[in-house]
PDB file of N, CA, C and O in Angstrom:
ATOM      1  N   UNK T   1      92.970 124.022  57.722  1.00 84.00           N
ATOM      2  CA  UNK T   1      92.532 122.707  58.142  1.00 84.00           C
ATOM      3  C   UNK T   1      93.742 121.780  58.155  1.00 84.00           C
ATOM      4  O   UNK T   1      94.222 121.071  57.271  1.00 84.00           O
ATOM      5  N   UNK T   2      94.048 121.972  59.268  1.00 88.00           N
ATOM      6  CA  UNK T   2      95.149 120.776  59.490  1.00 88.00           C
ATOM      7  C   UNK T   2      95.205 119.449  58.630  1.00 88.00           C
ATOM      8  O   UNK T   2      96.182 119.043  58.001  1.00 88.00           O
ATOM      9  N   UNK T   3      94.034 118.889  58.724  1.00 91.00           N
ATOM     10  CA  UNK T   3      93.718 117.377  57.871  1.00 91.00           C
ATOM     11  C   UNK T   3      94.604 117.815  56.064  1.00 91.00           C
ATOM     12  O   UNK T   3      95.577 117.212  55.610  1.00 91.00           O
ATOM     13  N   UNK T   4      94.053 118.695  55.561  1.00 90.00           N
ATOM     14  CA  UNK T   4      94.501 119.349  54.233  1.00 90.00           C
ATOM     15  C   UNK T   4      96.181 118.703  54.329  1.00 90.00           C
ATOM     16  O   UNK T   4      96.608 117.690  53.774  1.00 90.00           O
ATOM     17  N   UNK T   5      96.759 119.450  55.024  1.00 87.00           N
ATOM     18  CA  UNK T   5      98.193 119.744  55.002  1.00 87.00           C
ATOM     19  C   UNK T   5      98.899 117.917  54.338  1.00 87.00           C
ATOM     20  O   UNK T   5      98.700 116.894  54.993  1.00 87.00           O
ATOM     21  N   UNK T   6      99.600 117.919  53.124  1.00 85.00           N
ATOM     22  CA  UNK T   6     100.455 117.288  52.507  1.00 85.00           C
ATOM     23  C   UNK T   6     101.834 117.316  53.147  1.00 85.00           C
ATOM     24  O   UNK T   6     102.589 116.445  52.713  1.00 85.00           O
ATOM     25  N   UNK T   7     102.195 117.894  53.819  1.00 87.00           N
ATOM     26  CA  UNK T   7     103.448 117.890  54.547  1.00 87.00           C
ATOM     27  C   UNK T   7     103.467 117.256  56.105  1.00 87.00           C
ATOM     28  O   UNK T   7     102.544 117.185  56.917  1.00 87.00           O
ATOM     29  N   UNK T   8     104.845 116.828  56.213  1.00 90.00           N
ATOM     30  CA  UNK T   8     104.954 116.173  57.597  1.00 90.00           C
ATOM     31  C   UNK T   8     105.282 117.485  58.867  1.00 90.00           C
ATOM     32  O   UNK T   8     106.174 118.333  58.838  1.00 90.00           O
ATOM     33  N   UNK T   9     104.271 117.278  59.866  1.00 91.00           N
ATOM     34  CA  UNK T   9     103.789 118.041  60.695  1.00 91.00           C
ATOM     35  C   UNK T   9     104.763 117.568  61.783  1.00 91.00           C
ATOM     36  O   UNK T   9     105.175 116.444  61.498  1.00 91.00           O
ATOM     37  N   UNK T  10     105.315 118.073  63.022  1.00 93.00           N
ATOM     38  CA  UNK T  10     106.197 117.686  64.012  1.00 93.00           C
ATOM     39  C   UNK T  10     105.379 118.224  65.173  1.00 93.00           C
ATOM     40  O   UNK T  10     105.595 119.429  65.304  1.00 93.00           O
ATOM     41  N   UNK T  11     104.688 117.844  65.883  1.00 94.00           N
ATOM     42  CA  UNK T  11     104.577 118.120  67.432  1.00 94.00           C
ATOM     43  C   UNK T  11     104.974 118.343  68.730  1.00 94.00           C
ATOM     44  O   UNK T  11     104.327 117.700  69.557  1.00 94.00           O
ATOM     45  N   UNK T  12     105.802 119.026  69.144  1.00 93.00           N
ATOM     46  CA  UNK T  12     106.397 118.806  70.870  1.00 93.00           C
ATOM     47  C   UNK T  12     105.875 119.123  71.615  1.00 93.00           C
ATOM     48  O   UNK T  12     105.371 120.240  71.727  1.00 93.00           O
ATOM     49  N   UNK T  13     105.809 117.842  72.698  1.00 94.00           N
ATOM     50  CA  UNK T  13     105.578 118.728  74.105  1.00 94.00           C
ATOM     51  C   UNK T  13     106.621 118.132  75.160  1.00 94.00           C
ATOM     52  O   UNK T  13     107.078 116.990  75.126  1.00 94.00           O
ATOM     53  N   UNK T  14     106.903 119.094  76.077  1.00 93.00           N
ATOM     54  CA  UNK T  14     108.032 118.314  77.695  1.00 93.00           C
ATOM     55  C   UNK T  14     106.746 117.430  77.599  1.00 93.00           C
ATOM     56  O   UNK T  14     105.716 117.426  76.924  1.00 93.00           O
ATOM     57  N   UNK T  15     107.389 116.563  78.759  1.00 93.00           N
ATOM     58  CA  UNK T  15     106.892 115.322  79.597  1.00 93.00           C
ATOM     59  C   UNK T  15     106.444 115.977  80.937  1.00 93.00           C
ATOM     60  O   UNK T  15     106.049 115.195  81.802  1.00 93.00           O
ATOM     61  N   UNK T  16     106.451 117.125  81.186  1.00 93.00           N
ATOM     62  CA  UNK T  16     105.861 118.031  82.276  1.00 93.00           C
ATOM     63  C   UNK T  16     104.881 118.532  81.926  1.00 93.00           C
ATOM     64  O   UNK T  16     103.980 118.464  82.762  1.00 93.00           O
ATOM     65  N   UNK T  17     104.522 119.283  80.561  1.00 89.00           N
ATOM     66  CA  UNK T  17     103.127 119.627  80.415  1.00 89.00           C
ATOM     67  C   UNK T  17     101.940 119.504  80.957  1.00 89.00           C
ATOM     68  O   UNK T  17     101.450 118.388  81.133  1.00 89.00           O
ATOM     69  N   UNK T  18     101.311 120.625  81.296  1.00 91.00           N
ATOM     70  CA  UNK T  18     100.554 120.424  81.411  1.00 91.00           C
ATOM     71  C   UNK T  18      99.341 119.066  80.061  1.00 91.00           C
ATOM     72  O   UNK T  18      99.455 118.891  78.848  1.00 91.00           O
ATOM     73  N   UNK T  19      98.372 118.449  81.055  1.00 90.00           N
ATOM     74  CA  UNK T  19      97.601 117.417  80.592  1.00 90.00           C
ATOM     75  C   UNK T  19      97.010 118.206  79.599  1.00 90.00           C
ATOM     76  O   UNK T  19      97.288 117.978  78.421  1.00 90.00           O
ATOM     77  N   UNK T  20      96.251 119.084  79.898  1.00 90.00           N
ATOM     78  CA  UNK T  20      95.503 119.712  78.570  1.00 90.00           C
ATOM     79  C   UNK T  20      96.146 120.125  77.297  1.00 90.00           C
ATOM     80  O   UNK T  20      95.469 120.120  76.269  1.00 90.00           O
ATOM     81  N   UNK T  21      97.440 120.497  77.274  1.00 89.00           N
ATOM     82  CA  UNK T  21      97.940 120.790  76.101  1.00 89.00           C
ATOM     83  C   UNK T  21      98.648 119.387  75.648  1.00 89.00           C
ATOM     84  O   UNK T  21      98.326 118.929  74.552  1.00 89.00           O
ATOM     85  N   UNK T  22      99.589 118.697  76.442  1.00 89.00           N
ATOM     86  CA  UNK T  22      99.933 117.349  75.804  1.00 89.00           C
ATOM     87  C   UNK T  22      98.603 116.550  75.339  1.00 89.00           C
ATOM     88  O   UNK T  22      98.604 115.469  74.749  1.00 89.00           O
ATOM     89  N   UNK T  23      97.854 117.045  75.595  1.00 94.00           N
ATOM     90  CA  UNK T  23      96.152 116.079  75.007  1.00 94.00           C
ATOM     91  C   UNK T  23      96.272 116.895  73.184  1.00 94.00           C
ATOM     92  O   UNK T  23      96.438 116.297  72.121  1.00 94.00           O
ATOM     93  N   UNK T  24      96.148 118.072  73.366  1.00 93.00           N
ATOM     94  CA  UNK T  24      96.252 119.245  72.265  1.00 93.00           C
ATOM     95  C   UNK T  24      96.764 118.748  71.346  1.00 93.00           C
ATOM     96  O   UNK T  24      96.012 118.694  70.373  1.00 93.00           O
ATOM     97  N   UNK T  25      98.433 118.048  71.084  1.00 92.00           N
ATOM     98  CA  UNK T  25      99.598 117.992  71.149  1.00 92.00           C
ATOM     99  C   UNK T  25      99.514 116.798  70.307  1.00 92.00           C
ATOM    100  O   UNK T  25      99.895 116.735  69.138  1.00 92.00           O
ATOM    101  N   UNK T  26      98.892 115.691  71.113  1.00 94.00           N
ATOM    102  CA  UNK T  26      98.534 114.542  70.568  1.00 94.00           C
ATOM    103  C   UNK T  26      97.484 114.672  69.167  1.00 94.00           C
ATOM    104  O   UNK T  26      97.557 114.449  67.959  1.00 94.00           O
ATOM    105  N   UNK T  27      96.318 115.259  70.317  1.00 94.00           N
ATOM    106  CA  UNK T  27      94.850 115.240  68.773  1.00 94.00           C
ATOM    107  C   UNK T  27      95.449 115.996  67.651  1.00 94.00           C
ATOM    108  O   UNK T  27      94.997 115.692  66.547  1.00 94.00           O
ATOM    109  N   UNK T  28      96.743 117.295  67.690  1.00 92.00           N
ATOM    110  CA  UNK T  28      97.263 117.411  66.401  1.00 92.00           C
ATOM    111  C   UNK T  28      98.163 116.754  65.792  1.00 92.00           C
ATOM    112  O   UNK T  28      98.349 117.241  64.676  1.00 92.00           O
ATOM    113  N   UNK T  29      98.672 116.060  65.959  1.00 93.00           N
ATOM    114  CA  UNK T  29      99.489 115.229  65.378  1.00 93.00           C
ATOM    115  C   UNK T  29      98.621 114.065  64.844  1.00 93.00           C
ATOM    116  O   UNK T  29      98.585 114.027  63.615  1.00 93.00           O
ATOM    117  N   UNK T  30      98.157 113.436  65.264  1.00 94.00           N
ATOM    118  CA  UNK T  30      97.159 112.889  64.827  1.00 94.00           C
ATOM    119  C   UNK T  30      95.971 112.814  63.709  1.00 94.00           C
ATOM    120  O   UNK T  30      95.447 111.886  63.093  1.00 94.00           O
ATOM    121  N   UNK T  31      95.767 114.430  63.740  1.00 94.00           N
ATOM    122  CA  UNK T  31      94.707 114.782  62.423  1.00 94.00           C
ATOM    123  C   UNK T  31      95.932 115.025  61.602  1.00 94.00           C
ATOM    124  O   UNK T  31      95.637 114.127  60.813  1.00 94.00           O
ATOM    125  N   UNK T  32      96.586 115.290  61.323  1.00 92.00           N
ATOM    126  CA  UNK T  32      97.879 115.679  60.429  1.00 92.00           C
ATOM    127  C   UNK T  32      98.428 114.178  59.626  1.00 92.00           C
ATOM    128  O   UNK T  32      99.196 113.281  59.974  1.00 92.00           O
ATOM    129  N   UNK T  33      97.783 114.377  58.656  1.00 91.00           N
ATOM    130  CA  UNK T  33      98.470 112.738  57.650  1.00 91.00           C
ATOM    131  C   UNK T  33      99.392 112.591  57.889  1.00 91.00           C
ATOM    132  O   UNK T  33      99.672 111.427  58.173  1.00 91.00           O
ATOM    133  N   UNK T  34     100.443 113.561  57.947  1.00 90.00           N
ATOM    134  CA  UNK T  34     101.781 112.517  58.095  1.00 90.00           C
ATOM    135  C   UNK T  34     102.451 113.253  59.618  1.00 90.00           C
ATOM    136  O   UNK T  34     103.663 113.272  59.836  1.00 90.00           O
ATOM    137  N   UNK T  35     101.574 113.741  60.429  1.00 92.00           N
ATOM    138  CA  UNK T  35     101.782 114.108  61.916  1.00 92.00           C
ATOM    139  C   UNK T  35     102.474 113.386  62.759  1.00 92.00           C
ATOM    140  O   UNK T  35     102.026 112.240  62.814  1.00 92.00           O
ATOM    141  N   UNK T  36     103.636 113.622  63.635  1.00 93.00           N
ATOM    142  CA  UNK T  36     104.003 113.191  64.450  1.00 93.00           C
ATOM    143  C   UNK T  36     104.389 113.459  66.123  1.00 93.00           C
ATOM    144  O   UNK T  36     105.236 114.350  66.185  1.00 93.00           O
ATOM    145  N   UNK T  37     104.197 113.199  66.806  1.00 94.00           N
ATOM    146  CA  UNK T  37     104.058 113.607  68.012  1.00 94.00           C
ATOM    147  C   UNK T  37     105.470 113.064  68.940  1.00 94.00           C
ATOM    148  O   UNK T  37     105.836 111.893  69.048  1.00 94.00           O
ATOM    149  N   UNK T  38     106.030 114.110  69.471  1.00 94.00           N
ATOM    150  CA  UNK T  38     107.074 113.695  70.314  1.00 94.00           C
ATOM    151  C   UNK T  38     107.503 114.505  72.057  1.00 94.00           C
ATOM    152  O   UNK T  38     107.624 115.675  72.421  1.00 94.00           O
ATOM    153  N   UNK T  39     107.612 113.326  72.677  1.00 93.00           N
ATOM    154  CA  UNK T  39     107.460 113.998  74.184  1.00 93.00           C
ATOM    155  C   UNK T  39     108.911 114.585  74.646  1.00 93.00           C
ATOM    156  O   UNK T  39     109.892 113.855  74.503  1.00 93.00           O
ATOM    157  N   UNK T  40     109.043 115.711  75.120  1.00 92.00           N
ATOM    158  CA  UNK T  40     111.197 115.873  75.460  1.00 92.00           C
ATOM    159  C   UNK T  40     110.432 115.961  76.631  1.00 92.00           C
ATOM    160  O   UNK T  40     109.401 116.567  76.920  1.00 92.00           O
ATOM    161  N   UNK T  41     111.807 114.591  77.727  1.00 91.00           N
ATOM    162  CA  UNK T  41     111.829 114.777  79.078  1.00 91.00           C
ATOM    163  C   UNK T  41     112.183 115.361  79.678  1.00 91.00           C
ATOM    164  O   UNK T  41     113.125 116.011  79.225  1.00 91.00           O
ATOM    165  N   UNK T  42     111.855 115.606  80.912  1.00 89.00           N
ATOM    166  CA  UNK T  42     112.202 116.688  81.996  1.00 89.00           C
ATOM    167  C   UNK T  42     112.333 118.170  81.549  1.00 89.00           C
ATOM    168  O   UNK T  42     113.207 118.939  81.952  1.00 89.00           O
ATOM    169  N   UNK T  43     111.212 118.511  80.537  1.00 90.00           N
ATOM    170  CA  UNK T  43     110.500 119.748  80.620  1.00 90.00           C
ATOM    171  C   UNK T  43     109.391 119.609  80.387  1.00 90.00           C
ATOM    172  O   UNK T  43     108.892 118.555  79.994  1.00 90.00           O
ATOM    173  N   UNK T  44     108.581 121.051  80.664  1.00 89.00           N
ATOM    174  CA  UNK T  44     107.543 121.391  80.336  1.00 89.00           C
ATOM    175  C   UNK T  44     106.922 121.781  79.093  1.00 89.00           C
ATOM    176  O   UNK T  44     107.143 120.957  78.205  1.00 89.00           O
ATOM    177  N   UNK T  45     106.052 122.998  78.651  1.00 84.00           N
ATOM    178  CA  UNK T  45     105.588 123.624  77.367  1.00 84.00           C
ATOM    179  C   UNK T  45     106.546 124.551  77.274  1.00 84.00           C
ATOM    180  O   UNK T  45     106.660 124.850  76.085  1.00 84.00           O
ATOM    181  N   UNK T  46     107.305 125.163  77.955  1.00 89.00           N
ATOM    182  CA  UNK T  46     108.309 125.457  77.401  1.00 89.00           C
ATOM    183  C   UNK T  46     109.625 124.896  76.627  1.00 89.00           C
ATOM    184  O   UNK T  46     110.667 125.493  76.354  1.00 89.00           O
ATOM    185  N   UNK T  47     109.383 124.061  76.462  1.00 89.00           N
ATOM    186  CA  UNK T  47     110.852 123.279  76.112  1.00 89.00           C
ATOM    187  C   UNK T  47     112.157 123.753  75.055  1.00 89.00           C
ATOM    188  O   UNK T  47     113.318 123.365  74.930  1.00 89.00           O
ATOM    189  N   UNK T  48     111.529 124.536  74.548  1.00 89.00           N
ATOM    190  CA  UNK T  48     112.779 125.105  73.685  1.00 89.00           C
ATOM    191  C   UNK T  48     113.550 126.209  74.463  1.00 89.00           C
ATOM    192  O   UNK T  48     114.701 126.584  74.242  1.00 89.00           O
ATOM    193  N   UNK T  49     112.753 126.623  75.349  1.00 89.00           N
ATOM    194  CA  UNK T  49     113.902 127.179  76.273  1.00 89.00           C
ATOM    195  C   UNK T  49     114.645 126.459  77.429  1.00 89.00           C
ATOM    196  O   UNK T  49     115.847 126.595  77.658  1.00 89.00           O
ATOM    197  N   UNK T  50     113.695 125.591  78.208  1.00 90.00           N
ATOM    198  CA  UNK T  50     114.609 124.859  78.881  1.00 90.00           C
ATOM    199  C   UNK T  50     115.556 123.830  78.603  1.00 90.00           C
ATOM    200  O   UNK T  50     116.289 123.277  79.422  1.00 90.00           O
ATOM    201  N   UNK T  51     115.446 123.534  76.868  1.00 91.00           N
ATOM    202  CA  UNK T  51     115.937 121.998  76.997  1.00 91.00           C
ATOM    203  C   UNK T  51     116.126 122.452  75.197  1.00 91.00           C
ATOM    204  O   UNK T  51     115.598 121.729  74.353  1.00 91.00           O
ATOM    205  N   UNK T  52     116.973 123.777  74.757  1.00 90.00           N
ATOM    206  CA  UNK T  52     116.842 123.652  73.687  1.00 90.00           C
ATOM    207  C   UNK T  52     118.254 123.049  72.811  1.00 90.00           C
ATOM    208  O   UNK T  52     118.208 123.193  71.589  1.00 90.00           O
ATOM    209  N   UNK T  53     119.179 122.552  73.253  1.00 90.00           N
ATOM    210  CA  UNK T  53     119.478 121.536  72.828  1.00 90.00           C
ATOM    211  C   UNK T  53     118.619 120.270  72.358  1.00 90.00           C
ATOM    212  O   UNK T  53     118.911 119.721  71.295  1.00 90.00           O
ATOM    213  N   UNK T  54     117.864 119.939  72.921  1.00 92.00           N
ATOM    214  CA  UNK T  54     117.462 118.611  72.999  1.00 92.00           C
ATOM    215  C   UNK T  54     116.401 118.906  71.811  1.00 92.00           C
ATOM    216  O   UNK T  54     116.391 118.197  70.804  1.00 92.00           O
ATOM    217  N   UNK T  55     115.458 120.051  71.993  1.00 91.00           N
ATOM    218  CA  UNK T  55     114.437 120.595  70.828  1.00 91.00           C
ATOM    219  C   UNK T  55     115.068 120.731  69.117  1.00 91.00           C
ATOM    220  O   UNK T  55     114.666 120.392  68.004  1.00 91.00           O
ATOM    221  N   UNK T  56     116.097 121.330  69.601  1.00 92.00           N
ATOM    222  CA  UNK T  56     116.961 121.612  68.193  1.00 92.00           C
ATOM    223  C   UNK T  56     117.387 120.155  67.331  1.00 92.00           C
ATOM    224  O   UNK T  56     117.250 119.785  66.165  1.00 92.00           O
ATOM    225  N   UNK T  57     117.935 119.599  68.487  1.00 92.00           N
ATOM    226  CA  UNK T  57     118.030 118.140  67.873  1.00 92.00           C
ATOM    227  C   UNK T  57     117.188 117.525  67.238  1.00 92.00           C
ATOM    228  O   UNK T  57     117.254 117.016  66.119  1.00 92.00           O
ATOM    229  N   UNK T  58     116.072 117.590  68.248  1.00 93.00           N
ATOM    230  CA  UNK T  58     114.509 116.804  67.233  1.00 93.00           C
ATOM    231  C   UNK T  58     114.180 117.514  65.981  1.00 93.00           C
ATOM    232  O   UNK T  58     113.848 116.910  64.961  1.00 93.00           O
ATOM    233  N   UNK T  59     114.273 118.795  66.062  1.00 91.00           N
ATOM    234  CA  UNK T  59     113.225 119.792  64.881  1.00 91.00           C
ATOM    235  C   UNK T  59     114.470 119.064  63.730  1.00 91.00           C
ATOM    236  O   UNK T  59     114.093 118.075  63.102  1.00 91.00           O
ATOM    237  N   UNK T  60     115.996 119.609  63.477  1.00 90.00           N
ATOM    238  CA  UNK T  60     117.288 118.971  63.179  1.00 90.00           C
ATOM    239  C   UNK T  60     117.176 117.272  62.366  1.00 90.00           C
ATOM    240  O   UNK T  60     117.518 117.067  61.201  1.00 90.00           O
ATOM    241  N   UNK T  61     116.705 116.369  63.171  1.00 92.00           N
ATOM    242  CA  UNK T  61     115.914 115.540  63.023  1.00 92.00           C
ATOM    243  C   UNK T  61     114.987 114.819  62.203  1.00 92.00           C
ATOM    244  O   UNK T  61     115.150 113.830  61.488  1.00 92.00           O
ATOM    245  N   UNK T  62     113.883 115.589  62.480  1.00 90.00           N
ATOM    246  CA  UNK T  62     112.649 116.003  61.910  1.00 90.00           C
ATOM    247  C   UNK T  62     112.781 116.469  60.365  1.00 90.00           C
ATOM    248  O   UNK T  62     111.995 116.037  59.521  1.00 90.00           O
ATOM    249  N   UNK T  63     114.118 117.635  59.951  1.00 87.00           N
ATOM    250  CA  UNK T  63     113.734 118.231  59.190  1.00 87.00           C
ATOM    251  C   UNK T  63     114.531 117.528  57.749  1.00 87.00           C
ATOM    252  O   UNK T  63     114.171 117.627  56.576  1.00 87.00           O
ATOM    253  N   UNK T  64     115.710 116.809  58.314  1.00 86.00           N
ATOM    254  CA  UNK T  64     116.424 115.545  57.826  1.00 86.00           C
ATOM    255  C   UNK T  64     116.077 114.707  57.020  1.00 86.00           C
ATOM    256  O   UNK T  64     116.547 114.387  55.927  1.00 86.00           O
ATOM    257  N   UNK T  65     114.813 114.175  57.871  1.00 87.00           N
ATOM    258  CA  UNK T  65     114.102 113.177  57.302  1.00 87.00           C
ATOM    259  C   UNK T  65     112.614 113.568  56.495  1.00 87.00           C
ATOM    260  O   UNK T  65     111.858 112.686  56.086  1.00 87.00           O
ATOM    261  N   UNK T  66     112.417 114.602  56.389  1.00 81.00           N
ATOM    262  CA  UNK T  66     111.221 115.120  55.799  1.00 81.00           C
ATOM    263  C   UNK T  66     111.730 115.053  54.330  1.00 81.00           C
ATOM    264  O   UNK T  66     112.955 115.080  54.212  1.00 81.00           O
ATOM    265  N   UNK T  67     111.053 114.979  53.286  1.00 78.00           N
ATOM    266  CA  UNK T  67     110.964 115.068  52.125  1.00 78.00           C
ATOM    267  C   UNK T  67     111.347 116.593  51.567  1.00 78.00           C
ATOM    268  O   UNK T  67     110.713 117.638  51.718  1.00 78.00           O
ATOM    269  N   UNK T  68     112.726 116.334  50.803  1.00 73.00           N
ATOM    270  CA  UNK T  68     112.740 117.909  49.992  1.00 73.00           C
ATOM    271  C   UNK T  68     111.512 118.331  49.207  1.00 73.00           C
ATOM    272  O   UNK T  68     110.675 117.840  48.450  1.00 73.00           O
ATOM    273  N   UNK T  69     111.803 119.406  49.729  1.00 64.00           N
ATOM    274  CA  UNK T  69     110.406 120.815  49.399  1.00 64.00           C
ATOM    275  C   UNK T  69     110.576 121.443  47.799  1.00 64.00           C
ATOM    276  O   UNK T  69     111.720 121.878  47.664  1.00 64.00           O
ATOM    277  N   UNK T  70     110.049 121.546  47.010  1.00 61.00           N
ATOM    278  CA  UNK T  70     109.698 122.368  45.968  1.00 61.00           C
ATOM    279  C   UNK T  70     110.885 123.603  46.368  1.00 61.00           C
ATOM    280  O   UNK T  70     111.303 124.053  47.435  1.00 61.00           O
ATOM    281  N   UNK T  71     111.165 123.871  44.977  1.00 58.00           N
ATOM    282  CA  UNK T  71     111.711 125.163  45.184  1.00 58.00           C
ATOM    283  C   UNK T  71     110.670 126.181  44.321  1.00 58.00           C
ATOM    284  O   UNK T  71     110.035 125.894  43.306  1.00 58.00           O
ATOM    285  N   UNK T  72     110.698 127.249  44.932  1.00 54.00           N
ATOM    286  CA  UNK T  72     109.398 128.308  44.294  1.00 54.00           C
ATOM    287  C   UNK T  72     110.353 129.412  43.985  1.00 54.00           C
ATOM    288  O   UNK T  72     111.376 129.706  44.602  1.00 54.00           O
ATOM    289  N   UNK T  73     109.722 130.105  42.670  1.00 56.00           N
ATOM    290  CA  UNK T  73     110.201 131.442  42.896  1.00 56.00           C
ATOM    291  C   UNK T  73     109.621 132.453  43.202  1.00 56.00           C
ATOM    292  O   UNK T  73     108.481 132.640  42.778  1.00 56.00           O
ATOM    293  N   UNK T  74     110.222 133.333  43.984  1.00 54.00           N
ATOM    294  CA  UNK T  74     109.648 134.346  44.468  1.00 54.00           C
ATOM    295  C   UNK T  74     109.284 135.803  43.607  1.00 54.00           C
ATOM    296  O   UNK T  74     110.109 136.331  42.862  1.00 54.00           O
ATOM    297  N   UNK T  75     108.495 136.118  43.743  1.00 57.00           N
ATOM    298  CA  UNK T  75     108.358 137.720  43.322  1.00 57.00           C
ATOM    299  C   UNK T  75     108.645 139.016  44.144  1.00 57.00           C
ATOM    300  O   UNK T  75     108.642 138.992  45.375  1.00 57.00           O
ATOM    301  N   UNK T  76     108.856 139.977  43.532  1.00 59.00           N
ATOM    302  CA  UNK T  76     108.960 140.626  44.795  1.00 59.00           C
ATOM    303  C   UNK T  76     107.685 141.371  44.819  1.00 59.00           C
ATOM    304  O   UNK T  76     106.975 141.435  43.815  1.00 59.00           O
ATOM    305  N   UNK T  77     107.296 142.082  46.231  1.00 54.00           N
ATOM    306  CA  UNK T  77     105.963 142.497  46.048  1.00 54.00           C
ATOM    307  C   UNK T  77     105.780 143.673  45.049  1.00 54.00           C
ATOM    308  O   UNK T  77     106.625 144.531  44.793  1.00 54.00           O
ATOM    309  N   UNK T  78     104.424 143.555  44.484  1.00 53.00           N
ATOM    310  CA  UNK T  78     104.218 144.687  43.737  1.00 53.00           C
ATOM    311  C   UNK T  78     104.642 144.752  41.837  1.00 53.00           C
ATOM    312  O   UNK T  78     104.521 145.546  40.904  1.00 53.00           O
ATOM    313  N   UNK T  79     105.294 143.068  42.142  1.00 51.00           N
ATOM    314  CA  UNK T  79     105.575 142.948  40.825  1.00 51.00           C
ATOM    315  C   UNK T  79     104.874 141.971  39.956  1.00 51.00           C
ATOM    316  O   UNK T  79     105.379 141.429  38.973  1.00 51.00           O
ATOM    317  N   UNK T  80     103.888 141.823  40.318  1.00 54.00           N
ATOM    318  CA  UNK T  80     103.127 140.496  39.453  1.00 54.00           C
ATOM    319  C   UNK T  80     103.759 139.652  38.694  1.00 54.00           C
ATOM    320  O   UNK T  80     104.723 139.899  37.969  1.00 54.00           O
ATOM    321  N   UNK T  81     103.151 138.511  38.873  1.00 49.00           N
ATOM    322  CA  UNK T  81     103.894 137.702  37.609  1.00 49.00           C
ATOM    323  C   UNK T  81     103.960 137.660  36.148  1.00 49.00           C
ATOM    324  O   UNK T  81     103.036 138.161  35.509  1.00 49.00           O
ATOM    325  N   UNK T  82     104.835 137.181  35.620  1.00 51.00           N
ATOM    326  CA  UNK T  82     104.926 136.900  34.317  1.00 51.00           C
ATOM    327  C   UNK T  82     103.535 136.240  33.252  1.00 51.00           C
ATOM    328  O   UNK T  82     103.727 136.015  32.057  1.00 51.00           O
TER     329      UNK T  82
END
């Protein structure tokens, strides 16, 4: 459930998209508390391939300004925890 999610959510779509998914695009960012929605011009739903400079930059961006994450430790499988 998207709504759940405590973390900041990033959305892309080109400015070519198709309407139905930039609609998509929007309503998720939107249910997402701290969701944000961003349009890259002069592509489509593909945009990380046509324009992935410009994608890298945002996610780059995006990930900058997000709040440091927990550090966890890992297990390896099969080893239960302590």
């Amino acid at each position: 459930e998207i709504r759940a999610l405590s973390m900041p959510v990033l959305v892309l779509n080109g400015q070519e998209t198709q309407t139905y998914f930039a609609r998509i695009g929007e309503r998720l960012s939107g249910l997402a508390p701290a969701g944000k929605h961003l349009v890259v011009p002069a592509t489509s739903h593909d945009l990380h391939n046509v324009r992935p400079e410009a994608f890298n930059a945002l996610v780059r961006k995006f990930l900058d300004q997000a709040p440091a994450l927990p550090r966890v430790a890992l297990v390896p499988v099969g080893q239960g925890r302590p």
